[in-house]
Tab-separated table of C-alpha atoms and ligand atoms in Angstrom:
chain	number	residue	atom	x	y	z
A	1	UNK	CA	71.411	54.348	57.351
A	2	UNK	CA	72.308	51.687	59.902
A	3	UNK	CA	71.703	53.612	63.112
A	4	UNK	CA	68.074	54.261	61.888
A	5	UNK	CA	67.085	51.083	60.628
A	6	UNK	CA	68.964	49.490	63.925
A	7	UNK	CA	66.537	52.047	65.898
A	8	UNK	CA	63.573	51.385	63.913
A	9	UNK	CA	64.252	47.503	64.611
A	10	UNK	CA	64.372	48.391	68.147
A	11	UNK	CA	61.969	50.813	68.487
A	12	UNK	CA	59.557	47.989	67.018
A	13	UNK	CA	60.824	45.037	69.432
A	14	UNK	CA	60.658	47.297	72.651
A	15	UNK	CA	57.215	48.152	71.313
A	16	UNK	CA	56.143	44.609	71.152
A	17	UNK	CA	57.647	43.523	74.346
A	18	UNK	CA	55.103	45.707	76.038
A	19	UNK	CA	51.969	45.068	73.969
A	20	UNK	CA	49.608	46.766	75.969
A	21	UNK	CA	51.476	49.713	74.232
A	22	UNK	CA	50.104	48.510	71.180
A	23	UNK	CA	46.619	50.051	71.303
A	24	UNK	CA	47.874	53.267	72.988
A	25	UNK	CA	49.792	54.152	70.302
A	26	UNK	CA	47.585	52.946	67.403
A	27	UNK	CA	45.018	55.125	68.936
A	28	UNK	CA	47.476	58.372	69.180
A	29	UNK	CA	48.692	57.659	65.737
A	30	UNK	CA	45.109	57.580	64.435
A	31	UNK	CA	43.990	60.202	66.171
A	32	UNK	CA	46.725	62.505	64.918
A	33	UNK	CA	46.371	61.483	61.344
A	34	UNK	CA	43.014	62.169	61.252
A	35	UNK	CA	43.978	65.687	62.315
A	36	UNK	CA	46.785	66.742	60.875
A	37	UNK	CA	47.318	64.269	58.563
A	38	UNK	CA	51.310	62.555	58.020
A	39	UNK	CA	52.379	66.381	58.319
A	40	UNK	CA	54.882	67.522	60.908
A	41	UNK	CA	51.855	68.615	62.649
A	42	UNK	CA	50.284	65.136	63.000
A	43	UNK	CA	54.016	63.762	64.144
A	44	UNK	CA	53.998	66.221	66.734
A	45	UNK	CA	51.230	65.002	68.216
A	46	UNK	CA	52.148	61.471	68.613
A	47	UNK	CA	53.933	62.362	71.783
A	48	UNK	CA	53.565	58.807	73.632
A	49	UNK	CA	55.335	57.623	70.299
A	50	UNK	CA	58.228	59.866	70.586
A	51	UNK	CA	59.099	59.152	73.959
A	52	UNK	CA	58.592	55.345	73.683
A	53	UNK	CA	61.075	55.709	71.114
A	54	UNK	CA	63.634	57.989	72.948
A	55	UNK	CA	63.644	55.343	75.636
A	56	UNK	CA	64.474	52.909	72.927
A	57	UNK	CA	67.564	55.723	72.684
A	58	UNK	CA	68.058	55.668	75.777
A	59	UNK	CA	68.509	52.010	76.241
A	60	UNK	CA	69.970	51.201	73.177
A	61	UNK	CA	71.996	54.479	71.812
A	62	UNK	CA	73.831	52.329	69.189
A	63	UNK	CA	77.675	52.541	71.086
A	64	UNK	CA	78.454	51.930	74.734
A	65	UNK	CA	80.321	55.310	73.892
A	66	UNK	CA	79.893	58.384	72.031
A	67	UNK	CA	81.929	61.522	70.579
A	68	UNK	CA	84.865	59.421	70.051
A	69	UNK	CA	88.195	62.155	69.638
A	70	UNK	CA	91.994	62.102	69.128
A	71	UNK	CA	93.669	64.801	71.212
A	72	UNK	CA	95.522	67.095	68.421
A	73	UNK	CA	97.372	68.992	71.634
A	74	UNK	CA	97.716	68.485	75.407
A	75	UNK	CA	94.093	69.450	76.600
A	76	UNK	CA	93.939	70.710	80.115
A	77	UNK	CA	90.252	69.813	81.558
A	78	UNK	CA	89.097	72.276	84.440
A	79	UNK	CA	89.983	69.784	86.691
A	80	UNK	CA	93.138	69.865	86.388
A	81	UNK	CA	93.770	66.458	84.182
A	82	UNK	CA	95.743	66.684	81.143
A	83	UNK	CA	94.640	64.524	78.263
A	84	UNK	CA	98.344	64.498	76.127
A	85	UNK	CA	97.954	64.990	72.260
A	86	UNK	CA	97.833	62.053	70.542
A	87	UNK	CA	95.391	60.397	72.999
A	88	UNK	CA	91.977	58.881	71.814
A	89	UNK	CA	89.051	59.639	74.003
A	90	UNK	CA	85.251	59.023	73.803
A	91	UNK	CA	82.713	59.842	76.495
A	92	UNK	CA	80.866	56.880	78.057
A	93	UNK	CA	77.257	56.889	77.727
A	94	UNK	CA	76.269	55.359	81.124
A	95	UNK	CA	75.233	58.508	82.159
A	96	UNK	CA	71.932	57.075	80.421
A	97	UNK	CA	71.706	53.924	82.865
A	98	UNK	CA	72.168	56.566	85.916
A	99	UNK	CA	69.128	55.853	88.337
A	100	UNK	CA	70.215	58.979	89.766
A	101	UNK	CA	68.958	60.401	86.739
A	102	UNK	CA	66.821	57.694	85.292
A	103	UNK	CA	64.529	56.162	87.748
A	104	UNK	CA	64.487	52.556	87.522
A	105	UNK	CA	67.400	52.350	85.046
A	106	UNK	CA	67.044	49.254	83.085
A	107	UNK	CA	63.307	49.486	82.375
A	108	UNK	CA	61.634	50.278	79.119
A	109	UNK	CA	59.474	52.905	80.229
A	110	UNK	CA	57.279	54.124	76.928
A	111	UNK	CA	56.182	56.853	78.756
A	112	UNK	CA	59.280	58.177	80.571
A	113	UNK	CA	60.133	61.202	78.619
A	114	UNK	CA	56.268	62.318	77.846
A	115	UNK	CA	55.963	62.439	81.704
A	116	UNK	CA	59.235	64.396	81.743
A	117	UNK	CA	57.992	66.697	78.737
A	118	UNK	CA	54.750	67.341	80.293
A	119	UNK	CA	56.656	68.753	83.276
A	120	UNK	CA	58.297	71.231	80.972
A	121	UNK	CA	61.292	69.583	80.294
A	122	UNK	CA	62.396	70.885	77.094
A	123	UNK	CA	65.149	67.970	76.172
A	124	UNK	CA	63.114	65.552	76.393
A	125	UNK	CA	61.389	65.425	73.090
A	126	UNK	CA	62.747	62.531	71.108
A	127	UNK	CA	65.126	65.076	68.373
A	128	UNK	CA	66.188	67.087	71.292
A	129	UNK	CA	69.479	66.073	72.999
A	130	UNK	CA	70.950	67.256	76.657
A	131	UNK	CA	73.786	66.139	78.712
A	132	UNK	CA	71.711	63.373	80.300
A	133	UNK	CA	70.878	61.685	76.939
A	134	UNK	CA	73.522	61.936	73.970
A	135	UNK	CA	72.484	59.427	71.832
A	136	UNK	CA	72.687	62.208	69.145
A	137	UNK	CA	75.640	64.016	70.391
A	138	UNK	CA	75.451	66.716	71.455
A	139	UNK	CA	77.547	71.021	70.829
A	140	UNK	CA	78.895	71.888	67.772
A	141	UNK	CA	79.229	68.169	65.894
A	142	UNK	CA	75.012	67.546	66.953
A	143	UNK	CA	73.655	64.987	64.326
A	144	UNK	CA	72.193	67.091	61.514
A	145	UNK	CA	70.218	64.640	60.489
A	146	UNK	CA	68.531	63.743	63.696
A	147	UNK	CA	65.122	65.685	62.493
A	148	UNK	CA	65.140	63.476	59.238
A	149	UNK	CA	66.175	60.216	61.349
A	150	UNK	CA	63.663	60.603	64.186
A	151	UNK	CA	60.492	61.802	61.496
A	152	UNK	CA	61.421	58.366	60.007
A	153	UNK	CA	61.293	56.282	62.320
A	154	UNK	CA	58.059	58.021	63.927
A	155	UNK	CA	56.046	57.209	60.284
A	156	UNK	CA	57.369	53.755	60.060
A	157	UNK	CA	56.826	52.872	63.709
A	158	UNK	CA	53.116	54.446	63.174
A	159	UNK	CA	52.159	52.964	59.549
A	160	UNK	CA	53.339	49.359	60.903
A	161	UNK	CA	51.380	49.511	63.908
A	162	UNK	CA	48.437	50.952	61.864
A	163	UNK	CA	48.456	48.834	59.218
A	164	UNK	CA	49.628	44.872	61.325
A	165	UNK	CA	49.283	43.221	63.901
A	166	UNK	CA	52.701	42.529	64.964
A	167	UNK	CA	53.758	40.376	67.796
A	168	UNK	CA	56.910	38.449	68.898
A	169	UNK	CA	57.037	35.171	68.767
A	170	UNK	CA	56.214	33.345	72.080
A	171	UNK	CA	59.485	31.863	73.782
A	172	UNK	CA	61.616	34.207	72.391
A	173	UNK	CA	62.971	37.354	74.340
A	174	UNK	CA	65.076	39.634	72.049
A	175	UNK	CA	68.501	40.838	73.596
A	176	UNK	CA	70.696	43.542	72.928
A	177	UNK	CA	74.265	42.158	71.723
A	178	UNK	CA	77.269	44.281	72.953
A	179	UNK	CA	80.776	43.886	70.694
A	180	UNK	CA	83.320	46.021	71.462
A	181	UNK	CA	81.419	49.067	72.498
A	182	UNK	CA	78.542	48.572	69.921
A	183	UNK	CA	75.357	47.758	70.668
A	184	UNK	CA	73.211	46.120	68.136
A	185	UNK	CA	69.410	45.029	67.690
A	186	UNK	CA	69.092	41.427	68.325
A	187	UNK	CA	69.804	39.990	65.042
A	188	UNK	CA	68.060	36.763	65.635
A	189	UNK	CA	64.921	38.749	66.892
A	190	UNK	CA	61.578	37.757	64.607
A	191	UNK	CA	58.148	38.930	64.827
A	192	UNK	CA	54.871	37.721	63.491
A	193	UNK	CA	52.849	40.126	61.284
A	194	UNK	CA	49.823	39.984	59.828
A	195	UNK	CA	47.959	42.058	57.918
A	196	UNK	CA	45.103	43.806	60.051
A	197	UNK	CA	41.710	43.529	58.013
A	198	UNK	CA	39.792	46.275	59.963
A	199	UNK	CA	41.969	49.983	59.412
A	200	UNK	CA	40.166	52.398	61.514
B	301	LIG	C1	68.974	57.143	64.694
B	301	LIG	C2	69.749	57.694	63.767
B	301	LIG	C3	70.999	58.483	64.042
B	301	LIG	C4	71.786	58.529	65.167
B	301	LIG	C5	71.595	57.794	66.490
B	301	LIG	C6	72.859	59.478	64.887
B	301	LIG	C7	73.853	59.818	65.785
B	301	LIG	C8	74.837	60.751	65.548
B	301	LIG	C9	75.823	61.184	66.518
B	301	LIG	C10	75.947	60.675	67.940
B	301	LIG	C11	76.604	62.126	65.933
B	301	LIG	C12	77.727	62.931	66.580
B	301	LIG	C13	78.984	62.121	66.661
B	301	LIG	C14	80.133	62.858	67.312
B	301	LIG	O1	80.028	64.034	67.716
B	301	LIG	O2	81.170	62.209	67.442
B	301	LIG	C15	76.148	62.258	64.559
B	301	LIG	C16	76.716	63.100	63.637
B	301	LIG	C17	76.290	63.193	62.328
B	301	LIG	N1	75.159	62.644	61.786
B	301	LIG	FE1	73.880	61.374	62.702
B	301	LIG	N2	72.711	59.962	63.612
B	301	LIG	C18	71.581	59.389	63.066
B	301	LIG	C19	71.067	59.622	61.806
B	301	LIG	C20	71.619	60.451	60.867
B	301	LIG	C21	71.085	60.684	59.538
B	301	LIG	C22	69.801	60.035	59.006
B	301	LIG	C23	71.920	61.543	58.911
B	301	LIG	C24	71.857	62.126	57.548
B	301	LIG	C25	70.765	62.183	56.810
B	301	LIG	C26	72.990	61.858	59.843
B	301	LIG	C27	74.060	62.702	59.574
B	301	LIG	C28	75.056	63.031	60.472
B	301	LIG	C29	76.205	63.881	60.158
B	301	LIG	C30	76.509	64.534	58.799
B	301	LIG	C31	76.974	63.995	61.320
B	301	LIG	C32	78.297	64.750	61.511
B	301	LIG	C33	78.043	66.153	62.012
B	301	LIG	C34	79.340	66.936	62.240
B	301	LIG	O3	80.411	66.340	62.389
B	301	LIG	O4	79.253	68.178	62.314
B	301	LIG	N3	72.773	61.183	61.019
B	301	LIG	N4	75.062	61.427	64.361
């Protein structure tokens, strides 16, 4: 599907724009194969890997806006504003860019939601979704297939970095486009891979 292969692209860019990330996560990934094997056990454990890719979420959810709706009768919200049937809402996602809730906004910080897990925060594990970060949605319409979507993405993310080097090419900086209220991966973004000849 498009949303996970745009999030694997951009999982793999954000990766590479901080390469000292690079051995970290090899090292987890390894580590937790070794273990557990590819099992949901071994994904489990690659928690720096799920939160650098939840910031990847976080920064790039795929839509400026999310649970897009058409009123099907007036709606009276608690605060006393009446959406009138017929009316198309969405709810913005900037809520994901608040430093009041995000420190430090705009950075990719890999390890921003392991920090926040190992303080016992139980939304922030990269399937889980709150009101602070609804890149999956979130009630009754939650993405089914977020479990399938985000184990995906963790194996690819992990055999690529286990089995290449990968690097982006120097001079170029990767951007985010914005049209209309989608956000897509770079697509002029290329990387460098080579086949690594020692697999530990
Ligand atoms: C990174 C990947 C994905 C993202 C970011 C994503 C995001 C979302 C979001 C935000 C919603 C809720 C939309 C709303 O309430 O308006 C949704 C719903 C849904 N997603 Fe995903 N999704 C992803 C992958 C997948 C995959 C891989 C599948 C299927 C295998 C899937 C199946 C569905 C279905 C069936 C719904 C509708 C649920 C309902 O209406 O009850 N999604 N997704």
């Amino acid at each position: 599907m498009h949303t996970t292969s745009d999030l694997l692209k951009q999982a793999i860019l954000d990766i590479c724009m901080h390469p000292d990330l690079i051995p970290v996560l090899r090292g987890e990934a390894q580590k937790a194969v070794e273990e557990s094997g590819w099992t949901t056990a071994g994904l489990f454990k690659m928690q720096l890997l799920d939160s650098a890719i939840k910031e990847t979420l976080r920064l790039k959810p795929g839509s400026l806006v999310n649970l897009e709706r058409k009123a099907l009768k007036d709606v009276t919200l608690p605060n006393g504003l009446t959406i009138p049937r017929g009316t198309n809402v969405a709810v913005d996602s900037s809520m994901m860019w608040n430093p009041a809730i995000y420190p430090n906004p705009s950075s990719y910080d890999a390890y921003r939601f392991l920090r926040l897990r190992e303080s016992g925060n139980t939304a922030a594990a990269l399937a889980s979704t709150s009101l602070e970060h609804i890149t999956f949605g979130i009630g009754k319409p939650i993405c089914p297939g977020r479990f399938f979507a985000t184990n995906e993405v963790k194996i690819a993310v992990a055999k690529i970095l286990l089995t290449y080097d990968v690097r982006i090419p120097d001079g170029m900086t990767p951007k985010i486009i914005e049209i209309g209220f989608e956000m897509l991966s770079d697509p002029g973004a290329k990387l460098e891979i080579r086949k690594r000849k020692i697999l530990k």
